[in-house]
Short mmCIF file of C-alpha atoms in Angstrom, two decimals:
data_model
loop_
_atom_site.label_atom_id
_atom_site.label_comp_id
_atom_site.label_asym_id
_atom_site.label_seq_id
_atom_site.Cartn_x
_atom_site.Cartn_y
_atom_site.Cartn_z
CA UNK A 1 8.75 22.37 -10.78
CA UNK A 2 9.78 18.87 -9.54
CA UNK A 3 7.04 17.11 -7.21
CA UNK A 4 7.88 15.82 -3.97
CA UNK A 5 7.92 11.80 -4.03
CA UNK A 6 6.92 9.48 -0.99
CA UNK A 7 7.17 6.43 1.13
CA UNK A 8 8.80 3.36 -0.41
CA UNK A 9 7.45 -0.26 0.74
CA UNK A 10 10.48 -2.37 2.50
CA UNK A 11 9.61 -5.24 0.19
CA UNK A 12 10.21 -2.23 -2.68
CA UNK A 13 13.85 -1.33 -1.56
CA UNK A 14 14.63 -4.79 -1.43
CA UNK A 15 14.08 -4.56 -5.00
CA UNK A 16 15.45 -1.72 -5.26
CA UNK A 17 18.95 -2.86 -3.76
CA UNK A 18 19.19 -5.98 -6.20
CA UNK A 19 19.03 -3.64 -9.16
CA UNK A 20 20.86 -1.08 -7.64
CA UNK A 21 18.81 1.86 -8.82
CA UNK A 22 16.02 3.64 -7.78
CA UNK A 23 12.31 3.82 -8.68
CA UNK A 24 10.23 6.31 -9.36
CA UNK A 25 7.83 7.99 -6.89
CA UNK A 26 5.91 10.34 -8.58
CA UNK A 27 5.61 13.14 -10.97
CA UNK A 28 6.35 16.87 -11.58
CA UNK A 29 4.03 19.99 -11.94
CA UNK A 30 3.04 22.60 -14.84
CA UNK A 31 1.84 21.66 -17.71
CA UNK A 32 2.67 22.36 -21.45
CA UNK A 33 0.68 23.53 -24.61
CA UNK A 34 1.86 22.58 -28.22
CA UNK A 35 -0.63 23.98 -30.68
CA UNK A 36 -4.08 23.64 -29.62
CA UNK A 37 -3.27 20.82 -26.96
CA UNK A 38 -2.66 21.42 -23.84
CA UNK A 39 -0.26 18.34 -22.38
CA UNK A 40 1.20 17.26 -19.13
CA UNK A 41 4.45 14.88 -18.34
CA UNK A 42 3.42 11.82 -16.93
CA UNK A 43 5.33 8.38 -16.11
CA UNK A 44 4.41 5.48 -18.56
CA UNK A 45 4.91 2.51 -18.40
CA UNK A 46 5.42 0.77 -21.84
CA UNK A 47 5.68 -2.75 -21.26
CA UNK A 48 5.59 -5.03 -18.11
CA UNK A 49 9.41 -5.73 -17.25
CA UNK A 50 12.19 -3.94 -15.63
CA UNK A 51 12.83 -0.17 -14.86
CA UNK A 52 13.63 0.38 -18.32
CA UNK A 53 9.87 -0.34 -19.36
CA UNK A 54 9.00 3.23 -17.32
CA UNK A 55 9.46 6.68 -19.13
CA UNK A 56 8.97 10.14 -18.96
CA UNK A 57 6.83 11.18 -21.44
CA UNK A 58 4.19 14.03 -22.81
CA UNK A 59 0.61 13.05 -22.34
CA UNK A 60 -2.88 14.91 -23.26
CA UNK A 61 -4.43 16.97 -19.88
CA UNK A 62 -7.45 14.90 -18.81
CA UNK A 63 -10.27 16.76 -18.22
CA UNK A 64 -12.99 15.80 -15.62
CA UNK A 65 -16.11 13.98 -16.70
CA UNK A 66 -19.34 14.26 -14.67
CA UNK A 67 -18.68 13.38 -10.91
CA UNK A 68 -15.02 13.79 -11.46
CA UNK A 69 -12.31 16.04 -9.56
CA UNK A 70 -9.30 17.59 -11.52
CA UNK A 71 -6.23 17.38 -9.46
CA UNK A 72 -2.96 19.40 -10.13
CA UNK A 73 -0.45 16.67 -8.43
CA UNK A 74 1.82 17.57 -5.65
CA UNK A 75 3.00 14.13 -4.38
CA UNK A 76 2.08 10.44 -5.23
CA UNK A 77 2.76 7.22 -3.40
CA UNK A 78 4.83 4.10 -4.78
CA UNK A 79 3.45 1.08 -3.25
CA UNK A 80 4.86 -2.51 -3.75
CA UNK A 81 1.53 -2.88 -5.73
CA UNK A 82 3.06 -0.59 -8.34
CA UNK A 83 6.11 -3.12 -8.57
CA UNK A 84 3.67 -6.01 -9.00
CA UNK A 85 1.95 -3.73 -12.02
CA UNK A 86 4.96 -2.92 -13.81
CA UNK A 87 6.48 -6.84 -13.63
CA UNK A 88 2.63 -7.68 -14.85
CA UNK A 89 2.38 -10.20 -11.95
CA UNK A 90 -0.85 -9.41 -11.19
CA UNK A 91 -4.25 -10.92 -11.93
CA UNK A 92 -5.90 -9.52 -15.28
CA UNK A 93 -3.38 -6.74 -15.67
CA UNK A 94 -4.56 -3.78 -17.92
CA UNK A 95 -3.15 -3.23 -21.25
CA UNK A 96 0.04 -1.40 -21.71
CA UNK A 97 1.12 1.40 -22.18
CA UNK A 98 -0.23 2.74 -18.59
CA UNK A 99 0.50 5.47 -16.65
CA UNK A 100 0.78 3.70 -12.82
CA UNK A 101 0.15 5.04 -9.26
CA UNK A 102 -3.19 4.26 -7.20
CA UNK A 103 -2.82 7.50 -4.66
CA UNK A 104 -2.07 11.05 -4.77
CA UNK A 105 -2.44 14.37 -3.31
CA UNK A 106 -2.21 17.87 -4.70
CA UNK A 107 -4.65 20.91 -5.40
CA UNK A 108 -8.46 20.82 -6.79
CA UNK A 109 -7.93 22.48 -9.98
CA UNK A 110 -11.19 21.82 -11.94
CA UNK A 111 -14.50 20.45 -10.74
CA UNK A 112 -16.77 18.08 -12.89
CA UNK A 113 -20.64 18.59 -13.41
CA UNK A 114 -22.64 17.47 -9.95
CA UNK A 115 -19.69 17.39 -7.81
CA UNK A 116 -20.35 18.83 -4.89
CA UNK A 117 -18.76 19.52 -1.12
CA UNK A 118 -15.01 20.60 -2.88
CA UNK A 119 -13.63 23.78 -4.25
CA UNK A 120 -11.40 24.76 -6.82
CA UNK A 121 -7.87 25.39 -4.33
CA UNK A 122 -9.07 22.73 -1.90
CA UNK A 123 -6.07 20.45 -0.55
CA UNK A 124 -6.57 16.44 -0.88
CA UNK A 125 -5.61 13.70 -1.64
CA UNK A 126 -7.37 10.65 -3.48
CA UNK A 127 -7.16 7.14 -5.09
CA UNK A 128 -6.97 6.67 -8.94
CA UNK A 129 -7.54 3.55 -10.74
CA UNK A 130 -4.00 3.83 -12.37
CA UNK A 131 -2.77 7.22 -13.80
CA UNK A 132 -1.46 8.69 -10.59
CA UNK A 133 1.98 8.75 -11.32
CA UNK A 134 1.59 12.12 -13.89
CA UNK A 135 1.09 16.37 -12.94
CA UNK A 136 -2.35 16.13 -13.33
CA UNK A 137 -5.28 13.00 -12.69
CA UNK A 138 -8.89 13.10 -12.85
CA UNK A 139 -10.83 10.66 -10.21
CA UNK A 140 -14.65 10.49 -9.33
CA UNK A 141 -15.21 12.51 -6.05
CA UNK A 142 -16.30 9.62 -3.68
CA UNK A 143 -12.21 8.75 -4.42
CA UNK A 144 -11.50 12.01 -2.88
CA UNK A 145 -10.85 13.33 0.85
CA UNK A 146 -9.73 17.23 1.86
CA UNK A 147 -6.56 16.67 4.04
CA UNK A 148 -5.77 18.58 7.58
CA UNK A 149 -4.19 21.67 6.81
CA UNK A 150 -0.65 20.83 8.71
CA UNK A 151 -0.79 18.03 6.70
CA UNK A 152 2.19 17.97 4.19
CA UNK A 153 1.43 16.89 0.53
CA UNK A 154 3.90 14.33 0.85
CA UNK A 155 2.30 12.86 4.26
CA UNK A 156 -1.13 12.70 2.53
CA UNK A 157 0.79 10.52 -0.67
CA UNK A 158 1.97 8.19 1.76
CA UNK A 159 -1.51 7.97 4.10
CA UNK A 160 -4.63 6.40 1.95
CA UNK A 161 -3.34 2.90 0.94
CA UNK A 162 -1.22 2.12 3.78
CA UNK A 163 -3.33 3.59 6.83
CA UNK A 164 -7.00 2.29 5.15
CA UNK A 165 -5.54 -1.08 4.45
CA UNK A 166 -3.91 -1.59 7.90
CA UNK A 167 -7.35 -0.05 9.55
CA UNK A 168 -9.85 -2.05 7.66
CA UNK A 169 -7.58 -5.57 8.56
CA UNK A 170 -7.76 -4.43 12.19
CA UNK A 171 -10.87 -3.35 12.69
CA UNK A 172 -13.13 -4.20 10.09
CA UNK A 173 -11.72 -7.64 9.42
CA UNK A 174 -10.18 -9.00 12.64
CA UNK A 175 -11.80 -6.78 15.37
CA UNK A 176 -8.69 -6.03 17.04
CA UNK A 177 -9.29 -5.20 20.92
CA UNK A 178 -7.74 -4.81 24.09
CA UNK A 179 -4.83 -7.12 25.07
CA UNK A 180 -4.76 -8.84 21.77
CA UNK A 181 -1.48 -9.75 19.89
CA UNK A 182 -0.75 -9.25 16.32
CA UNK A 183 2.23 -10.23 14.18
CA UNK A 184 2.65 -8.78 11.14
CA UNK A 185 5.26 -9.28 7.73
CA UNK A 186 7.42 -6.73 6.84
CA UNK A 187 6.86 -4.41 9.64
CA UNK A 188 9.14 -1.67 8.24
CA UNK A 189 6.92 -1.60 4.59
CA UNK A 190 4.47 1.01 4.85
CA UNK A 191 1.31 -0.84 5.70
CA UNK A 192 3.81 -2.48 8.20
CA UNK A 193 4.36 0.56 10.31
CA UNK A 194 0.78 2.20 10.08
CA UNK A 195 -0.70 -1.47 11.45
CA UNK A 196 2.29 -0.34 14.61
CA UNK A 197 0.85 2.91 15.18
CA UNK A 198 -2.59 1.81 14.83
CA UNK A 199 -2.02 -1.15 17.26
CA UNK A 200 -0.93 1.81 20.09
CA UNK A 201 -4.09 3.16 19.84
CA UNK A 202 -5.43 0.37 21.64
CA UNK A 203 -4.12 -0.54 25.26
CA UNK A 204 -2.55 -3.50 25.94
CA UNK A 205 -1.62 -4.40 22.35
CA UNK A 206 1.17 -6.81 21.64
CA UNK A 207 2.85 -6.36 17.97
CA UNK A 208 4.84 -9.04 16.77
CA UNK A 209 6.81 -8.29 13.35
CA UNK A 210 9.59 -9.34 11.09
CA UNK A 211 11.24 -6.90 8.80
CA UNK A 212 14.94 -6.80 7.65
CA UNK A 213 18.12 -5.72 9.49
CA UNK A 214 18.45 -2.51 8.49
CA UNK A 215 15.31 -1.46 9.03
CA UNK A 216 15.48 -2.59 12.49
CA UNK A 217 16.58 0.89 14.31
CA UNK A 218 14.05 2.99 12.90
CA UNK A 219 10.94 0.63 13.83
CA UNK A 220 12.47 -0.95 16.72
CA UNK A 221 9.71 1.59 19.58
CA UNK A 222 6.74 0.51 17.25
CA UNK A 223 6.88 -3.15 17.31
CA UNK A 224 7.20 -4.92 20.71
CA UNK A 225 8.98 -8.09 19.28
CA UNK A 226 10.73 -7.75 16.39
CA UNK A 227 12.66 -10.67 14.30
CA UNK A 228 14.73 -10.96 11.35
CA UNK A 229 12.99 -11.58 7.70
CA UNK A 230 15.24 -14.59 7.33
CA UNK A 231 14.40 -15.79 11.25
CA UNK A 232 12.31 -18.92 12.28
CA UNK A 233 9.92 -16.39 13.74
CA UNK A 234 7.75 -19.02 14.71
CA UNK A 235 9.84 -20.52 17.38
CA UNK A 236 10.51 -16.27 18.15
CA UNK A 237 7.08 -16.30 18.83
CA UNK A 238 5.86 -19.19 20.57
CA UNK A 239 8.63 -18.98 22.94
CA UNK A 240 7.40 -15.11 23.98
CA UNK A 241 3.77 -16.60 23.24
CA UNK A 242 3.14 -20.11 24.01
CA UNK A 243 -0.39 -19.91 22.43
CA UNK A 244 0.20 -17.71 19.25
CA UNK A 245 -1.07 -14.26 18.38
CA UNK A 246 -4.55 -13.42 18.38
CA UNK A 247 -3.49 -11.94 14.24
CA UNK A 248 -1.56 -12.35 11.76
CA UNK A 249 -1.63 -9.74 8.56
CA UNK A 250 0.60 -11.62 5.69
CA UNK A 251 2.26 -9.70 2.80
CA UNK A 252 4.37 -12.60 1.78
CA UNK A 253 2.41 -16.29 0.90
CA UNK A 254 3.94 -18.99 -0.17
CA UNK A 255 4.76 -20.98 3.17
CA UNK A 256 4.02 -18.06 5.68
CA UNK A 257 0.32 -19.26 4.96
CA UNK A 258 0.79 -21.99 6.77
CA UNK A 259 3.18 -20.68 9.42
CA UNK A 260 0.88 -18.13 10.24
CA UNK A 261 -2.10 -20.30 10.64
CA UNK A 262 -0.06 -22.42 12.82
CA UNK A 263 0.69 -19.56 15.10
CA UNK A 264 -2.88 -18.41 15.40
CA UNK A 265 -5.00 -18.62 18.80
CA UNK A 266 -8.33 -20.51 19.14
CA UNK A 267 -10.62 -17.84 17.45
CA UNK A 268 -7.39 -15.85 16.27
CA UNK A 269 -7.34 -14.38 12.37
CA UNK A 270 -5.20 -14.83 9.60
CA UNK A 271 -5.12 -11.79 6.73
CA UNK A 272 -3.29 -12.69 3.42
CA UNK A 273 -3.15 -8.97 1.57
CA UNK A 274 -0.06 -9.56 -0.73
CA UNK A 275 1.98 -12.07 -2.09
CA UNK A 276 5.36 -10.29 -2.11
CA UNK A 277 7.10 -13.72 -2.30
CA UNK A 278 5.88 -14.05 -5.73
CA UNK A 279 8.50 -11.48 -6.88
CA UNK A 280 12.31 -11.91 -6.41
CA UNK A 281 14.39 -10.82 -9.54
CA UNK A 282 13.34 -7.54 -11.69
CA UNK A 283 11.10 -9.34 -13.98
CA UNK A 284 8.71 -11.66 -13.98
CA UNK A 285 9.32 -14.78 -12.53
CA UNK A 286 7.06 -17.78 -13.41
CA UNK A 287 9.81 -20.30 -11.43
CA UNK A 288 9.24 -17.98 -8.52
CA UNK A 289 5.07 -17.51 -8.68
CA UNK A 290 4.97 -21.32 -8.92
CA UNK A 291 7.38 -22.18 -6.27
CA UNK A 292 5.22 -19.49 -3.82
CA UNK A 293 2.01 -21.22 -4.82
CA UNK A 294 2.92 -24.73 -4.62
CA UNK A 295 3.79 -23.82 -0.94
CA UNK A 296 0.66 -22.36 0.14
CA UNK A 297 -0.71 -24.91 2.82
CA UNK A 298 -3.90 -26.01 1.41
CA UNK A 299 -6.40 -25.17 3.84
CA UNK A 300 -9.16 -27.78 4.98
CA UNK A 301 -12.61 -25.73 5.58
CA UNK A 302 -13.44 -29.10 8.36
CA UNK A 303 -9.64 -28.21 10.34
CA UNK A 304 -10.50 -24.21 10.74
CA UNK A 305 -14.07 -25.52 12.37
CA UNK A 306 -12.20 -27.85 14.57
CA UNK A 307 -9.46 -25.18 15.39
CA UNK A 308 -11.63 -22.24 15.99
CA UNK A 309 -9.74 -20.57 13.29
CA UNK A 310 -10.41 -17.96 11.00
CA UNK A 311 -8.97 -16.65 7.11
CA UNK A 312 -9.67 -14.08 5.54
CA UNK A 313 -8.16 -11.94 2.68
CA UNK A 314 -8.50 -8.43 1.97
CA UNK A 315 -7.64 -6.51 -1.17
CA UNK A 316 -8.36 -2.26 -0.43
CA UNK A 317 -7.81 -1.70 -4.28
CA UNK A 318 -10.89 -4.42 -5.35
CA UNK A 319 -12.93 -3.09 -2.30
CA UNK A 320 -12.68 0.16 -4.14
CA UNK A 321 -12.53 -0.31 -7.72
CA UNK A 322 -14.65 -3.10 -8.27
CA UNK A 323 -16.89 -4.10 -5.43
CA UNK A 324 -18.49 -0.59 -4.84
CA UNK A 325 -17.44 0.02 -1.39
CA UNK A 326 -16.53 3.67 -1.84
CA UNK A 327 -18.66 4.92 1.34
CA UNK A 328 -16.91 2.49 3.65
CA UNK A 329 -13.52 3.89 3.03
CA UNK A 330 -14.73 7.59 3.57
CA UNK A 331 -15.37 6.64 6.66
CA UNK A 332 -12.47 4.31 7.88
CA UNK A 333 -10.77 7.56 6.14
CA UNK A 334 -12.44 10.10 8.58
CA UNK A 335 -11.07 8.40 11.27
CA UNK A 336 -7.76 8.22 10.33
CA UNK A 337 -7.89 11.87 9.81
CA UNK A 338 -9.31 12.07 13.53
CA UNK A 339 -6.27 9.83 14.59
CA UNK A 340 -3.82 12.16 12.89
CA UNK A 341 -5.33 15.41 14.56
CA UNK A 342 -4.90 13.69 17.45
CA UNK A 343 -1.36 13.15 16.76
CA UNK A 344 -1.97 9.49 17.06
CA UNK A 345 -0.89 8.06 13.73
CA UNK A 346 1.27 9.83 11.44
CA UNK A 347 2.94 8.58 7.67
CA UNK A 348 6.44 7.99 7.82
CA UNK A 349 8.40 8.97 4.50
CA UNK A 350 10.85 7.49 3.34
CA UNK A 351 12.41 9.64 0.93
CA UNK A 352 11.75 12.08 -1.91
CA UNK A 353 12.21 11.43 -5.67
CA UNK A 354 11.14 14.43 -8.75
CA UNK A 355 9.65 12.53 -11.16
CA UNK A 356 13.02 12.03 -13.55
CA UNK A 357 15.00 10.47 -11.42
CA UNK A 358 13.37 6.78 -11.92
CA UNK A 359 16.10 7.40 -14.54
CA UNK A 360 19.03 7.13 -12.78
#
């Protein structure tokens, strides 16, 4: 039975456009037993490159270790991030072959030893250190989170990464508030448009953002200003907004770094959590990583005391993988769950891929 897939990042279809073909979303369900060993299909990843580095292929059925949850996969998300993993253009990237995906959702099908507050048949969806993009993943429990039960399997795919990442820059990072302004890259992208519907939730809220044409009409009632990619959005702005924007949450780098510090308020923030200009052809690019480095503004510590300025970055994958911070996400995620009860945030999705079709 063919999976549903989910949401694709703007910066993603870009990419997708160039090559004209598509990429895959996720995975199908069932599994398969030849002899003794029971196997699942699984997208794998064989070498970093272009599209024809991913394949559909027969893997062993992980089991779950101690503190682990067995998930049969209904949906998974592709995230720009997984483009950045399969060109290898990011840092220390594991070894190949790799099964990608950081975020899934499906059906508790198997519960490790000491896990406790899930049942087998309980709906969810999680994040996985790799290995999402397959029928079946096993993740340690404090990745885990029992969705609402009008929530589709798809929605739930497309809601951890892009909702926690565009909550925890808000609120945890720049303490967005009442009458502030934000102006955000690639606005239609999917951490693009939950940072819009988070930004309603708060009155007053002004949301600048840039995105390309065609993805102007269907985000157009979410942002308040909105300006082409390829735009000097700086003059956009600062003739709306003489003084800036209180925030500004940057996908891109290279010399948005110092645009966007240029734009910010006294006491204003500026969020770098991507580097999307880094990639431009199917493949690896060193021209192109070197040319978006060498035009990152170099920022002097003694100029953001004199400016009242502050920088941050913010990276939801090393918050949860390496630095420990499980127990903060469970929470930013209970409140997203809140806001979607409330039918006050909800995941947009794009479209929907079965798990062959990165083929074609």
């Amino acid at each position: 039975m063919a999976k549903e897939g989910v949401e694709k990042a703007e910066e993603t279809e870009q990419m997708i456009e160039k090559e004209a073909v598509k990429e895959p979303a996720e995975g199908g369900g069932g599994s398969h037993r030849l002899g003794d060993a029971q196997e699942m299909r699984a997208v794998v990843l064989a070498g970093f490159g272009g599209l024809n580095k991913l394949r559909v292929t027969r893997k062993a059925m992980p089991e779950p270790q101690d503190g682990e949850l067995k998930i049969r996969v209904k949906a998974c998300g592709l995230n720009f991030i997984d483009l950045m993993v399969r060109q290898g253009n990011i840092d220390n990237p594991p070894k190949t072959p790799l099964v990608p995906g950081f975020e899934c959702s499906g059906i508790v099908e198997a519960l490790g030893d000491s896990v406790k507050g899930f049942e087998i048949g309980d709906r969810v969806m999680a994040f996985v250190n790799y290995n999402a993009w397959a029928e079946v993943v096993c993740t340690p429990v404090e990745f885990v989170y029992k969705i609402p039960d009008d929530m589709s399997f798809s929605e739930a795919a497309a809601f951890p990464v892009n909702f926690v990442t565009a909550y925890m820059m808000l609120f945890e990072v720049a303490n967005l508030r009442e009458g502030m302004s934000v102006l955000v890259h690639s606005a239609g992208g999917g951490v693009g448009q939950a940072v819009a519907q988070l930004c309603s939730t708060v009155p007053n809220v002004t949301v600048f953002g840039t995105a390309s044409t065609f993805k102007h009409e269907a985000i157009k009632d979410s942002v308040t200003h909105l300006f082409d990619r390829n735009a000097d959005y700086v003059q956009e702005v600062k003739r709306i907004s003489a003084e800036g924007v209180d925030i500004v949450l940057d996908c891109l780098c290279g010399d948005n770094t110092g645009k966007g510090l240029g734009l910010l308020k006294p006491l204003g923030t500026y969020i770098l959590y991507g580097s999307s200009n880094m990639v431009t052809g199917e493949t690896k690019s060193f021209f192109s990583f070197a040319k978006s480095w060498w035009q990152v503004e170099k920022v002097n510590p003694i100029k953001l005391y004199e400016e009242n300025k502050v920088i941050a970055g913010f990276s939801l994958l090393n918050l949860l993988f390496k630095q420990g911070r499980a127990g903060l996400i469970r929470g930013v995620v209970d409140k997203l769950i809140g806001l979607y009860n409330q039918k006050k945030v909800k995941p947009v999705v794009d479209s929907l891929w079965a798990l062959e079709e990165r083929q074609h």
